[in-house]
Amino acid sequence: DMAMLDMDYVISAVGAGGASGNNRPEKVDYEGVMNMATAAAGADIKQFVLLSSMGVTHDDHPLNRMFGNVLRWKAKGEQALRDSGVPYTIVRPGGLINTPGGEARVVAVQGDPIMDAARIPREDVAKVCVKALSEPGARNRTFEIFTEDGAAVSDWTAFFAELQPDAPAAPAAPAALNVD
């Protein structure tokens, strides 16, 4: 796609600006991400890093009630990226905080556990997104991140190597043969 001509990588940190209107989650977190994923597929992008959110698989999450089903739409955007065929990394941070990064251990988990107290500095989220671009162990993986007491990550290859790849998409069912 022309929008991504001569680009190798995409990091998307888009997010809806409100529960309704043109900047609502359906338009930004789903349709916007789907359109970027489609453009990336047409432009042979080497990797697309999508910043999503912890909690996207929990339909009854309070954020859905407060912000126009934002997490449901983010989940649909994630799936659109997975389905695009573009190599991807989906990063789901816990609650974003404004403290300096690099002062605690970044921890990655998978399976979208309910962790209401999980927090992470924005600076650490940005570092994970950038590091994911150069690590094969980050490709085609979806994971949650937060920080806890401990030394900052020094070996990003090992950090990403602990993650399991997402299950490949199921192939489409073959069309039924009409045998007379």
Coordinates of N, CA and C in Angstrom, one line a residue:
D1 N 0.8 -1.2 0.0 CA 0.0 0.0 0.0 C 0.9 1.2 0.0
M2 N 0.4 2.3 -0.7 CA 1.2 3.5 -0.8 C 1.6 4.1 0.5
A3 N 0.7 4.0 1.5 CA 0.9 4.6 2.8 C 2.1 4.1 3.5
M4 N 2.5 2.9 3.2 CA 3.6 2.2 3.9 C 4.7 1.9 2.9
L5 N 4.8 2.5 1.7 CA 5.8 2.3 0.8 C 7.2 2.6 1.4
D6 N 8.1 1.7 1.1 CA 9.5 1.9 1.6 C 9.6 1.8 3.1
M7 N 8.6 1.3 3.8 CA 8.7 1.1 5.2 C 9.0 -0.4 5.5
D8 N 9.8 -0.6 6.6 CA 10.0 -2.0 7.0 C 9.2 -2.4 8.2
Y9 N 9.0 -1.5 9.1 CA 8.3 -1.8 10.3 C 7.2 -0.8 10.7
V10 N 6.2 -1.3 11.4 CA 5.1 -0.5 11.9 C 5.0 -0.7 13.4
I11 N 4.9 0.3 14.2 CA 4.5 0.3 15.6 C 3.3 1.1 15.7
S12 N 2.2 0.5 16.1 CA 0.9 1.2 16.2 C 0.6 1.3 17.7
A13 N 0.4 2.6 18.1 CA 0.0 2.9 19.5 C -1.3 3.7 19.4
V14 N -2.2 3.5 18.4 CA -3.4 4.2 18.3 C -4.4 3.8 19.4
G15 N -5.2 4.7 19.8 CA -6.3 4.4 20.7 C -7.4 5.4 20.6
A16 N -8.6 4.9 20.9 CA -9.8 5.7 20.7 C -9.7 6.9 21.7
G17 N -10.4 8.0 21.3 CA -10.4 9.2 22.1 C -11.6 9.4 22.9
G18 N -12.6 8.5 22.7 CA -13.8 8.6 23.5 C -14.7 7.4 23.2
A19 N -15.8 7.3 23.9 CA -16.7 6.1 23.7 C -17.6 6.3 22.5
S20 N -17.7 7.5 21.9 CA -18.6 7.7 20.8 C -17.9 8.7 19.8
G21 N -18.6 8.9 18.7 CA -18.0 9.9 17.7 C -17.0 9.2 16.8
N22 N -16.4 10.0 15.9 CA -15.5 9.4 14.9 C -14.3 8.8 15.5
N23 N -13.9 9.2 16.7 CA -12.7 8.7 17.4 C -13.0 7.5 18.4
R24 N -14.2 6.9 18.2 CA -14.6 5.8 19.1 C -13.8 4.5 18.8
P25 N -13.9 3.6 19.8 CA -13.1 2.4 19.7 C -13.3 1.6 18.4
E26 N -14.6 1.4 18.0 CA -14.9 0.7 16.8 C -14.1 1.2 15.6
K27 N -14.0 2.5 15.5 CA -13.4 3.2 14.3 C -11.8 3.2 14.4
V28 N -11.3 3.3 15.6 CA -9.9 3.4 15.8 C -9.2 2.1 16.1
D29 N -9.7 1.5 17.2 CA -9.0 0.2 17.7 C -9.3 -1.0 16.8
Y30 N -10.4 -0.9 16.1 CA -10.7 -2.1 15.2 C -10.5 -1.7 13.7
E31 N -11.3 -0.8 13.2 CA -11.2 -0.5 11.8 C -9.9 0.2 11.4
G32 N -9.4 1.0 12.2 CA -8.1 1.7 12.0 C -7.0 0.6 11.9
V33 N -6.9 -0.3 12.9 CA -5.9 -1.3 13.0 C -6.1 -2.2 11.8
M34 N -7.3 -2.6 11.5 CA -7.5 -3.5 10.4 C -7.0 -2.9 9.1
N35 N -7.3 -1.6 8.9 CA -6.8 -0.9 7.7 C -5.3 -0.8 7.6
M36 N -4.7 -0.6 8.8 CA -3.2 -0.6 8.8 C -2.6 -1.9 8.5
A37 N -3.3 -3.0 9.1 CA -2.8 -4.3 8.8 C -2.9 -4.7 7.3
T38 N -4.0 -4.3 6.7 CA -4.2 -4.6 5.3 C -3.2 -3.8 4.5
A39 N -2.9 -2.6 4.8 CA -1.9 -1.8 4.1 C -0.5 -2.5 4.3
A40 N -0.2 -2.9 5.5 CA 1.1 -3.5 5.8 C 1.3 -4.8 5.0
A41 N 0.2 -5.6 4.9 CA 0.3 -6.8 4.1 C 0.6 -6.5 2.6
G42 N 0.0 -5.4 2.1 CA 0.3 -5.0 0.7 C 1.6 -4.4 0.5
A43 N 2.3 -4.0 1.6 CA 3.6 -3.3 1.5 C 4.8 -4.2 1.9
D44 N 4.5 -5.5 2.2 CA 5.6 -6.4 2.6 C 6.3 -5.9 3.9
I45 N 5.5 -5.4 4.8 CA 6.1 -5.0 6.1 C 6.7 -6.2 6.8
K46 N 7.9 -6.0 7.3 CA 8.7 -7.1 8.0 C 8.1 -7.5 9.4
Q47 N 7.6 -6.5 10.1 CA 6.9 -6.7 11.4 C 6.1 -5.5 11.8
F48 N 4.9 -5.9 12.4 CA 3.9 -4.9 12.8 C 3.8 -5.1 14.3
V49 N 4.2 -4.1 15.1 CA 4.0 -4.2 16.6 C 2.7 -3.4 16.9
L50 N 1.8 -4.1 17.5 CA 0.5 -3.5 17.9 C 0.5 -3.3 19.4
L51 N 0.3 -2.1 19.9 CA 0.1 -1.9 21.3 C -1.4 -2.0 21.6
S52 N -1.7 -3.0 22.4 CA -3.1 -3.3 22.7 C -3.4 -3.0 24.2
S53 N -4.0 -3.9 25.0 CA -4.2 -3.7 26.4 C -4.4 -5.0 27.1
M54 N -3.9 -5.1 28.3 CA -4.3 -6.2 29.2 C -5.8 -6.1 29.4
G55 N -6.4 -7.3 29.4 CA -7.9 -7.4 29.7 C -8.8 -7.5 28.4
V56 N -8.2 -7.5 27.2 CA -9.0 -7.5 26.0 C -9.9 -8.8 25.9
T57 N -9.5 -9.9 26.5 CA -10.3 -11.1 26.4 C -11.4 -11.2 27.4
H58 N -11.5 -10.2 28.3 CA -12.5 -10.2 29.4 C -13.7 -9.3 29.0
D59 N -14.7 -9.9 28.4 CA -15.9 -9.1 27.9 C -16.5 -8.3 29.0
D60 N -16.5 -8.8 30.3 CA -17.2 -8.1 31.4 C -16.3 -7.1 32.0
H61 N -15.1 -6.7 31.4 CA -14.2 -5.8 32.0 C -14.9 -4.4 32.2
P62 N -14.7 -3.7 33.3 CA -15.3 -2.4 33.5 C -15.0 -1.4 32.4
L63 N -13.8 -1.5 31.8 CA -13.4 -0.5 30.8 C -14.4 -0.6 29.6
N64 N -14.9 -1.8 29.3 CA -15.9 -2.0 28.2 C -17.2 -1.2 28.5
R65 N -17.6 -1.2 29.8 CA -18.8 -0.4 30.1 C -18.6 1.1 30.1
M66 N -17.4 1.5 30.5 CA -17.1 2.9 30.6 C -16.7 3.5 29.3
F67 N -16.1 2.8 28.4 CA -15.5 3.4 27.2 C -15.9 2.7 25.9
G68 N -17.2 2.5 25.7 CA -17.7 2.0 24.4 C -17.1 0.7 23.9
N69 N -17.0 -0.3 24.9 CA -16.5 -1.6 24.5 C -15.1 -1.6 24.0
V70 N -14.3 -0.7 24.5 CA -12.9 -0.5 24.0 C -12.1 -1.7 23.9
L71 N -12.2 -2.6 24.9 CA -11.4 -3.8 24.9 C -11.9 -4.8 23.9
R72 N -13.2 -4.9 23.8 CA -13.7 -5.8 22.7 C -13.2 -5.4 21.3
W73 N -13.2 -4.0 21.1 CA -12.8 -3.6 19.8 C -11.3 -3.8 19.6
K74 N -10.5 -3.6 20.7 CA -9.1 -3.9 20.6 C -8.8 -5.3 20.3
A75 N -9.6 -6.2 20.9 CA -9.5 -7.7 20.6 C -9.7 -7.9 19.1
K76 N -10.7 -7.3 18.5 CA -11.1 -7.5 17.1 C -9.9 -6.9 16.2
G77 N -9.3 -5.8 16.7 CA -8.2 -5.3 15.9 C -7.0 -6.2 16.0
E78 N -6.7 -6.8 17.2 CA -5.7 -7.8 17.3 C -5.9 -8.9 16.3
Q79 N -7.1 -9.4 16.2 CA -7.4 -10.6 15.4 C -7.3 -10.2 13.9
A80 N -7.6 -9.0 13.5 CA -7.5 -8.5 12.2 C -6.0 -8.5 11.8
L81 N -5.1 -8.1 12.7 CA -3.7 -8.1 12.5 C -3.2 -9.6 12.3
R82 N -3.6 -10.4 13.2 CA -3.2 -11.9 13.1 C -3.6 -12.4 11.8
D83 N -4.8 -12.1 11.3 CA -5.4 -12.7 10.1 C -4.8 -12.1 8.9
S84 N -4.0 -11.0 9.0 CA -3.5 -10.3 7.8 C -2.3 -11.0 7.2
G85 N -1.7 -11.9 7.9 CA -0.5 -12.6 7.4 C 0.8 -11.8 7.6
V86 N 0.7 -10.6 8.1 CA 1.9 -9.8 8.4 C 2.6 -10.3 9.7
P87 N 3.9 -10.5 9.7 CA 4.6 -10.9 11.0 C 4.3 -9.8 12.0
Y88 N 3.9 -10.2 13.2 CA 3.4 -9.3 14.2 C 3.9 -9.6 15.6
T89 N 3.7 -8.6 16.4 CA 3.9 -8.7 17.9 C 2.8 -7.9 18.5
I90 N 2.0 -8.5 19.4 CA 0.9 -7.8 20.1 C 1.3 -7.7 21.5
V91 N 1.5 -6.4 22.0 CA 1.9 -6.1 23.3 C 0.7 -5.6 24.1
R92 N 0.4 -6.2 25.2 CA -0.8 -5.8 26.0 C -0.3 -5.4 27.4
P93 N 0.0 -4.0 27.6 CA 0.5 -3.6 28.8 C -0.6 -3.5 29.9
G94 N -0.2 -3.6 31.2 CA -1.1 -3.3 32.3 C -1.3 -1.8 32.3
G95 N -1.8 -1.3 33.4 CA -2.1 0.1 33.5 C -0.9 1.0 33.3
L96 N -1.0 2.0 32.5 CA 0.2 2.8 32.1 C 0.4 3.9 33.2
I97 N 1.7 4.0 33.6 CA 2.0 5.1 34.6 C 3.1 5.9 34.0
N98 N 3.3 7.1 34.6 CA 4.2 8.1 34.1 C 5.6 8.1 34.8
T99 N 5.9 7.1 35.6 CA 7.2 7.1 36.3 C 8.3 6.7 35.3
P100 N 9.5 7.0 35.6 CA 10.6 6.7 34.6 C 10.7 5.2 34.4
G101 N 11.1 4.8 33.2 CA 11.3 3.4 32.8 C 12.7 3.0 33.3
G102 N 12.9 1.7 33.1 CA 14.3 1.1 33.4 C 14.6 1.0 34.9
E103 N 13.6 1.2 35.7 CA 13.8 1.1 37.2 C 13.3 -0.1 37.9
A104 N 12.7 -1.0 37.1 CA 12.1 -2.2 37.6 C 12.1 -3.3 36.5
R105 N 11.8 -4.5 36.9 CA 11.9 -5.6 36.0 C 10.6 -5.6 35.2
V106 N 10.7 -5.7 33.8 CA 9.5 -5.9 33.0 C 9.3 -7.4 32.9
V107 N 8.0 -7.8 33.2 CA 7.6 -9.2 33.2 C 6.6 -9.4 32.1
A108 N 6.8 -10.5 31.3 CA 5.8 -10.8 30.3 C 5.1 -12.1 30.7
V109 N 3.8 -12.1 30.5 CA 2.9 -13.3 30.8 C 2.1 -13.5 29.5
Q110 N 1.4 -14.6 29.4 CA 0.5 -14.9 28.3 C -0.8 -15.4 28.8
G111 N -1.8 -15.3 28.0 CA -3.2 -15.8 28.4 C -4.1 -14.8 29.0
D112 N -3.7 -13.5 29.0 CA -4.5 -12.4 29.5 C -5.1 -12.7 30.9
P113 N -4.3 -13.0 31.9 CA -4.8 -13.2 33.3 C -5.4 -11.9 33.8
I114 N -6.3 -12.0 34.7 CA -6.9 -10.8 35.4 C -5.8 -10.3 36.4
M115 N -5.3 -9.2 36.2 CA -4.2 -8.6 37.0 C -4.5 -7.1 37.2
D116 N -5.5 -6.8 38.0 CA -6.0 -5.4 38.1 C -4.9 -4.5 38.6
A117 N -4.0 -5.0 39.4 CA -3.0 -4.1 40.0 C -1.7 -4.0 39.1
A118 N -1.7 -4.7 38.0 CA -0.5 -4.6 37.1 C -0.3 -3.2 36.5
R119 N 0.9 -2.7 36.6 CA 1.2 -1.3 36.1 C 2.5 -1.4 35.4
I120 N 2.8 -0.4 34.5 CA 4.0 -0.4 33.8 C 4.3 1.1 33.3
P121 N 5.5 1.6 33.5 CA 5.8 2.9 32.9 C 5.7 2.9 31.4
R122 N 5.1 4.0 30.8 CA 5.0 4.2 29.4 C 6.4 3.9 28.7
E123 N 7.5 4.4 29.3 CA 8.8 4.3 28.8 C 9.2 2.8 28.6
D124 N 8.8 2.0 29.6 CA 9.1 0.6 29.5 C 8.3 -0.1 28.4
V125 N 7.1 0.3 28.2 CA 6.2 -0.2 27.1 C 6.9 0.1 25.8
A126 N 7.3 1.4 25.6 CA 8.0 1.8 24.4 C 9.2 0.9 24.1
K127 N 10.0 0.7 25.1 CA 11.2 -0.1 25.0 C 10.9 -1.5 24.5
V128 N 9.9 -2.1 25.1 CA 9.5 -3.5 24.7 C 9.1 -3.5 23.2
C129 N 8.3 -2.5 22.8 CA 7.9 -2.4 21.4 C 9.0 -2.3 20.4
V130 N 10.0 -1.5 20.8 CA 11.2 -1.3 19.9 C 12.1 -2.5 19.9
K131 N 12.3 -3.1 21.1 CA 13.1 -4.3 21.2 C 12.5 -5.5 20.4
A132 N 11.2 -5.5 20.4 CA 10.5 -6.6 19.7 C 10.8 -6.6 18.2
L133 N 11.2 -5.5 17.6 CA 11.5 -5.4 16.2 C 12.7 -6.2 15.8
S134 N 13.7 -6.3 16.7 CA 14.9 -7.0 16.4 C 15.1 -8.4 16.9
E135 N 14.0 -8.9 17.5 CA 14.0 -10.2 18.2 C 13.1 -11.2 17.5
P136 N 13.6 -12.2 16.8 CA 12.8 -13.2 16.2 C 11.8 -13.9 17.2
G137 N 12.2 -14.0 18.5 CA 11.4 -14.6 19.5 C 10.1 -13.8 19.8
A138 N 10.1 -12.6 19.3 CA 8.9 -11.7 19.5 C 7.8 -11.9 18.4
R139 N 8.2 -12.5 17.3 CA 7.3 -12.6 16.2 C 6.1 -13.5 16.4
N140 N 5.0 -13.1 16.0 CA 3.7 -13.8 16.0 C 3.4 -14.3 17.4
R141 N 3.6 -13.4 18.4 CA 3.3 -13.6 19.8 C 2.5 -12.5 20.3
T142 N 1.6 -12.9 21.2 CA 0.8 -11.9 22.0 C 1.1 -12.1 23.4
F143 N 1.3 -11.0 24.2 CA 1.7 -11.2 25.6 C 1.3 -9.9 26.3
E144 N 1.2 -10.1 27.6 CA 0.9 -9.0 28.6 C 2.2 -8.6 29.3
I145 N 2.4 -7.3 29.6 CA 3.6 -6.9 30.3 C 3.2 -6.0 31.4
F146 N 4.0 -6.0 32.5 CA 3.9 -5.2 33.6 C 5.3 -5.1 34.3
T147 N 5.4 -4.3 35.3 CA 6.7 -4.3 36.0 C 6.5 -4.8 37.5
E148 N 7.6 -5.3 38.0 CA 7.7 -5.7 39.4 C 9.1 -5.3 39.9
D149 N 9.2 -5.4 41.2 CA 10.6 -5.1 41.8 C 11.6 -6.0 41.2
G150 N 12.7 -5.5 40.9 CA 13.8 -6.3 40.3 C 14.6 -5.5 39.3
A151 N 15.7 -6.1 38.9 CA 16.6 -5.5 37.9 C 15.9 -5.4 36.5
A152 N 16.2 -4.3 35.9 CA 15.7 -4.1 34.5 C 16.2 -5.2 33.6
V153 N 15.4 -5.5 32.6 CA 15.8 -6.6 31.6 C 17.1 -6.2 30.9
S154 N 18.1 -7.1 30.9 CA 19.3 -6.9 30.2 C 19.5 -7.8 28.9
D155 N 18.8 -8.9 28.9 CA 18.9 -9.9 27.8 C 17.5 -10.0 27.2
W156 N 17.3 -9.2 26.2 CA 15.9 -9.1 25.5 C 15.7 -10.4 24.7
T157 N 16.8 -11.0 24.2 CA 16.6 -12.3 23.4 C 16.0 -13.3 24.4
A158 N 16.5 -13.4 25.6 CA 16.0 -14.4 26.5 C 14.6 -14.0 27.0
F159 N 14.3 -12.7 27.1 CA 13.0 -12.3 27.5 C 11.9 -12.8 26.5
F160 N 12.2 -12.5 25.2 CA 11.2 -12.9 24.2 C 11.2 -14.4 24.0
A161 N 12.3 -15.1 24.2 CA 12.4 -16.5 24.0 C 11.5 -17.3 24.9
E162 N 11.1 -16.8 26.0 CA 10.2 -17.4 27.0 C 8.8 -17.5 26.5
L163 N 8.5 -16.7 25.5 CA 7.1 -16.6 25.0 C 6.7 -17.7 24.0
Q164 N 5.5 -18.2 24.1 CA 5.0 -19.2 23.2 C 4.4 -18.4 22.0
P165 N 4.6 -18.9 20.7 CA 3.9 -18.3 19.6 C 2.4 -18.5 19.7
D166 N 1.7 -17.6 19.1 CA 0.3 -17.8 19.0 C -0.1 -19.0 18.1
A167 N -1.2 -19.6 18.4 CA -1.6 -20.8 17.6 C -1.9 -20.3 16.2
P168 N -1.5 -21.0 15.2 CA -1.7 -20.6 13.8 C -3.3 -20.6 13.6
A169 N -3.7 -19.7 12.7 CA -5.1 -19.6 12.4 C -5.5 -21.0 11.8
A170 N -6.7 -21.4 12.1 CA -7.3 -22.6 11.5 C -7.5 -22.4 10.1
P171 N -7.2 -23.4 9.2 CA -7.4 -23.2 7.8 C -8.9 -23.2 7.6
A172 N -9.3 -22.5 6.5 CA -10.8 -22.5 6.2 C -11.2 -23.9 5.8
A173 N -12.4 -24.1 6.2 CA -13.0 -25.5 5.9 C -13.2 -25.6 4.4
P174 N -12.9 -26.7 3.8 CA -13.1 -26.8 2.4 C -14.6 -26.8 2.0
A175 N -14.8 -26.2 0.9 CA -16.2 -26.2 0.4 C -16.8 -27.6 0.2
A176 N -18.0 -27.8 0.6 CA -18.6 -29.1 0.4 C -18.7 -29.4 -1.1
L177 N -18.3 -30.7 -1.4 CA -18.4 -31.1 -2.8 C -19.8 -31.5 -3.1
N178 N -20.3 -31.0 -4.2 CA -21.7 -31.4 -4.6 C -21.6 -32.7 -5.4
V179 N -21.8 -33.8 -4.9 CA -21.7 -35.1 -5.6 C -23.1 -35.6 -5.9
D180 N -23.4 -35.7 -7.2 CA -24.7 -36.2 -7.6 C -24.6 -37.7 -7.9

